Short mmCIF file of C-alpha atoms in Angstrom, two decimals:
data_model
loop_
_atom_site.label_atom_id
_atom_site.label_comp_id
_atom_site.label_asym_id
_atom_site.label_seq_id
_atom_site.Cartn_x
_atom_site.Cartn_y
_atom_site.Cartn_z
CA MET A 1 -4.32 18.56 -2.23
CA THR A 2 -3.44 20.89 -4.75
CA ALA A 3 0.26 20.98 -5.81
CA PHE A 4 2.35 21.52 -3.05
CA ALA A 5 4.10 24.16 -4.56
CA PHE A 6 5.03 26.41 -2.36
CA CYS A 7 6.67 29.33 -1.66
CA VAL A 8 10.60 29.19 -1.00
CA LEU A 9 9.97 32.85 1.48
CA ALA A 10 8.20 31.18 3.69
CA PHE A 11 10.99 29.67 4.82
CA GLY A 12 12.13 32.93 6.22
CA SER A 13 9.35 32.90 8.49
CA HIS A 14 9.33 32.80 12.34
CA LEU A 15 6.24 30.99 13.36
CA ASN A 16 4.56 32.26 17.38
CA ALA A 17 2.45 28.48 18.03
CA ASP A 18 -0.35 29.63 20.79
CA GLU A 19 0.45 28.08 23.71
CA THR A 20 -3.02 25.82 24.67
CA PRO A 21 -4.90 23.42 22.56
CA ASN A 22 -7.01 25.12 20.47
CA GLY A 23 -10.58 23.53 20.73
CA ALA A 24 -9.49 22.32 24.57
CA ASP A 25 -11.31 23.20 27.72
CA GLU A 26 -10.68 21.82 31.05
CA THR A 27 -12.33 18.06 30.57
CA THR A 28 -9.88 17.39 27.31
CA LYS A 29 -8.34 14.90 27.96
CA ILE A 30 -4.84 15.10 27.36
CA ASP A 31 -1.97 12.27 28.09
CA GLU A 32 1.17 13.85 27.36
CA ARG A 33 3.07 10.21 27.37
CA PHE A 34 2.15 10.04 23.96
CA ARG A 35 1.11 13.83 23.02
CA LYS A 36 4.86 14.55 23.25
CA LEU A 37 5.33 11.93 21.11
CA ILE A 38 3.16 12.63 18.05
CA PRO A 39 4.85 15.62 16.35
CA ALA A 40 8.39 13.88 15.78
CA ALA A 41 6.87 10.98 14.92
CA THR A 42 4.42 11.92 12.73
CA ALA A 43 7.43 14.24 10.75
CA ILE A 44 8.98 14.45 7.35
CA ASP A 45 12.36 14.67 6.55
CA ARG A 46 13.17 18.53 6.89
CA LYS A 47 16.04 18.68 3.53
CA GLU A 48 13.07 16.50 1.99
CA PHE A 49 10.06 18.78 2.74
CA GLU A 50 12.41 21.21 0.96
CA VAL A 51 13.15 19.97 -2.00
CA ILE A 52 9.17 19.09 -2.09
CA ALA A 53 8.71 23.05 -1.37
CA ARG A 54 10.42 24.03 -4.44
CA SER A 55 9.11 21.60 -6.66
CA PRO A 56 6.34 23.06 -8.80
CA GLY A 57 4.47 19.92 -9.49
CA ALA A 58 2.47 18.22 -6.07
CA PRO A 59 4.83 15.87 -4.02
CA THR A 60 4.04 12.27 -4.88
CA ALA A 61 5.21 8.89 -2.53
CA LYS A 62 8.43 8.69 -4.41
CA SER A 63 8.94 11.90 -2.79
CA PHE A 64 9.43 10.27 0.57
CA SER A 65 12.34 7.91 1.87
CA GLU A 66 9.97 6.91 4.29
CA HIS A 67 5.35 7.21 5.08
CA SER A 68 5.15 8.13 8.18
CA LEU A 69 1.65 10.29 8.95
CA THR A 70 2.34 14.04 7.70
CA ALA A 71 3.78 12.63 4.66
CA ALA A 72 0.45 10.35 3.83
CA LEU A 73 -1.92 13.62 3.81
CA MET A 74 0.50 15.71 1.99
CA LEU A 75 -0.72 13.22 -0.76
CA PRO A 76 -2.64 14.41 -3.70
CA LYS A 77 -5.25 11.45 -3.54
CA ILE A 78 -6.19 12.78 -0.46
CA ARG A 79 -8.99 14.18 -0.72
CA PRO A 80 -11.23 13.60 2.86
CA CYS A 81 -14.51 16.42 1.86
CA GLU A 82 -17.52 14.26 2.61
CA GLY A 83 -19.26 12.17 4.52
CA LYS A 84 -17.09 10.02 6.71
CA SER A 85 -14.21 11.31 5.24
CA ALA A 86 -14.50 14.37 6.92
CA GLU A 87 -14.58 12.17 10.50
CA GLN A 88 -11.08 11.78 10.27
CA PHE A 89 -9.53 14.48 7.80
CA ARG A 90 -11.28 18.25 7.14
CA TYR A 91 -9.98 21.27 5.64
CA LEU A 92 -11.73 24.13 7.53
CA ASN A 93 -12.63 26.40 4.10
CA ASP A 94 -14.12 26.16 0.66
CA GLY A 95 -11.36 23.06 -1.03
CA SER A 96 -8.11 23.48 0.39
CA PRO A 97 -5.49 26.08 1.92
CA ARG A 98 -3.51 28.21 0.47
CA PRO A 99 -0.11 25.86 0.55
CA ILE A 100 1.62 28.81 1.13
CA LYS A 101 -0.63 28.74 4.60
CA ILE A 102 0.39 24.77 5.39
CA VAL A 103 4.03 25.38 4.98
CA GLN A 104 3.94 28.12 7.82
CA GLU A 105 2.10 25.57 9.87
CA MET A 106 4.30 22.40 9.27
CA TYR A 107 7.93 24.54 8.82
CA ARG A 108 8.63 27.05 12.52
CA PRO A 109 12.10 27.64 12.63
CA VAL A 110 13.03 29.14 15.85
CA GLY A 111 16.08 32.15 15.90
CA ALA A 112 16.87 35.12 16.35
CA GLY A 113 17.22 37.49 13.08
CA ASN A 114 18.13 35.57 10.16
CA VAL A 115 19.94 33.27 12.53
CA VAL A 116 17.80 30.03 12.90
CA LEU A 117 18.61 28.21 16.29
CA PHE A 118 16.24 25.63 16.67
CA VAL A 119 14.02 24.07 13.74
CA PRO A 120 10.98 21.55 15.42
CA PRO A 121 10.46 18.94 13.64
CA VAL A 122 8.96 19.47 9.95
CA THR A 123 4.89 17.99 10.33
CA MET A 124 0.90 18.84 10.50
CA ILE A 125 0.78 17.78 13.74
CA HIS A 126 2.25 19.53 16.31
CA SER A 127 2.06 19.56 19.81
CA GLU A 128 -0.18 22.29 20.79
CA ARG A 129 -2.65 21.10 18.07
CA ILE A 130 -3.57 18.13 19.55
CA THR A 131 -6.63 18.74 20.98
CA ARG A 132 -7.76 15.36 22.56
CA CYS A 133 -4.96 12.51 23.02
CA GLU A 134 -6.38 9.42 25.17
CA ALA A 135 -4.24 5.71 25.46
CA THR A 136 -5.64 2.64 27.59
CA VAL A 137 -2.21 1.24 28.57
CA GLU A 138 -1.87 -2.93 29.03
CA GLY A 139 1.83 -4.21 29.75
CA LYS A 140 3.98 -2.54 27.03
CA THR A 141 1.28 -1.57 24.88
CA ALA A 142 -0.79 1.58 24.08
CA ARG A 143 -3.79 2.01 22.07
CA GLY A 144 -5.50 5.28 21.70
CA SER A 145 -6.09 8.37 19.47
CA PHE A 146 -6.10 11.33 19.63
CA ASP A 147 -7.72 14.88 17.95
CA PHE A 148 -5.96 17.14 15.95
CA HIS A 149 -7.19 21.15 15.28
CA VAL A 150 -4.91 24.17 13.40
CA PRO A 151 -7.60 26.81 12.83
CA ASP A 152 -8.70 27.84 9.87
CA LEU A 153 -6.56 25.21 8.10
CA TYR A 154 -7.43 21.67 9.05
CA GLU A 155 -8.72 18.95 11.65
CA GLY A 156 -8.97 14.97 12.59
CA SER A 157 -7.80 12.65 14.32
CA ALA A 158 -5.51 9.07 14.47
CA ASP A 159 -5.72 6.20 16.11
CA PHE A 160 -2.41 4.43 17.49
CA VAL A 161 -0.48 2.77 18.66
CA ALA A 162 2.68 2.57 21.13
CA LYS A 163 5.73 0.20 22.54
CA LYS A 164 7.48 0.43 25.80
CA ASN A 165 11.08 -0.36 26.01
CA ASP A 166 13.29 -0.42 28.43
CA GLU A 167 16.24 1.69 27.28
CA ARG A 168 14.42 4.45 25.52
CA GLY A 169 10.68 5.16 26.58
CA TRP A 170 7.90 4.93 24.54
CA GLN A 171 7.67 4.86 20.95
CA MET A 172 5.18 5.49 18.54
CA ILE A 173 5.49 2.53 15.78
CA GLU A 174 1.30 3.26 14.02
CA PHE A 175 -0.58 5.28 13.15
CA GLN A 176 -3.54 4.65 10.74
CA MET A 177 -6.82 6.81 10.25
CA LYS A 178 -9.27 3.96 8.04
CA THR A 179 -11.75 6.21 6.51
CA ILE A 180 -8.91 7.88 4.00
CA GLY A 181 -7.27 4.53 3.98
CA ILE A 182 -4.06 5.29 5.74
CA HIS A 183 -2.36 3.46 7.67
CA VAL A 184 1.49 2.94 8.61
CA ALA A 185 3.85 1.55 10.84
CA ARG A 186 7.09 1.81 12.08
CA GLU A 187 9.86 -0.97 10.25
CA ALA A 188 12.05 -2.74 11.95
CA ASP A 189 14.83 -0.40 10.56
CA GLY A 190 12.80 2.42 12.27
CA LYS A 191 11.01 3.93 9.04
CA TRP A 192 7.53 4.48 8.60
CA ARG A 193 6.38 2.72 5.44
CA ARG A 194 2.96 2.18 4.70
CA VAL A 195 1.11 -0.52 5.25
CA ASN A 196 -1.51 -1.98 2.64
CA GLY A 197 -4.39 -3.90 3.72
CA GLU A 198 -3.69 -7.49 5.20
CA GLU A 199 0.20 -6.97 4.70
CA LYS A 200 2.62 -7.71 7.55
CA HIS A 201 4.61 -5.63 9.03
CA LYS A 202 7.70 -5.56 11.21
CA THR A 203 8.01 -2.73 14.13
CA LYS A 204 10.78 -1.95 15.82
CA PRO A 205 11.47 -4.28 18.65
CA ASP A 206 11.10 -3.61 22.39
#
C-alpha cells in the first residue's frame, strides 16, 4: 500500500454508508451474531489514526499501540496483487487506491452540521461491507470466516475465532488471512497482537 499521507480535510466528511451489504443477495449467509462484532474488533484507535493521517510517511508497526486486523492491512508491506494473495485481499483498481478514498471509508463521523455526535469504529471492514459471515459453534468457541467488499476500493476474506463469555457474550479473539501472512490475536490484556509462526499466545479468559 502506498504511504498513508492522508489529507486531514477528510476528517470533516460525513459518509453515509449503504444499508445493504454490497455483493450480497438472498442466498448469502450472514451470521449476525458475529458480523456485528467484526467492525469494532478489527478497528484501530481513532487518535492513532489521526496521527497517521497527518504524517507525511507510511505507517509502521510502531505506529500502533496494538495490532488489529485493520492495522495489519494498513502496513505498506501488504501488497496483495496476484496469485493466492488475491484470494484473501486485493485492490479493485490498478495499483493501490488513493489514500483519501480509504480515509473516507474508514473514518465515518456522524454529526449535524459542524458538530460530530458519534464516531463509529475506525476500520477497513464496516458491517455493511461484509457480504458473507459463517461460523461453526462448538460450546463456547466459534470458528468461521467472512468476506468483505468495498466498491471500487478493495475486497477480501478472513478467518476468525470467537469465544463466549457468560457475562459479555461473544467476543472475537483471533483473525487470520493466511495468504498475505496476517495472523492477530487478542491477548489477556484485551489488546491485539501479531502471532508469529507457531508462537503461543494467551487469549482473554472466558
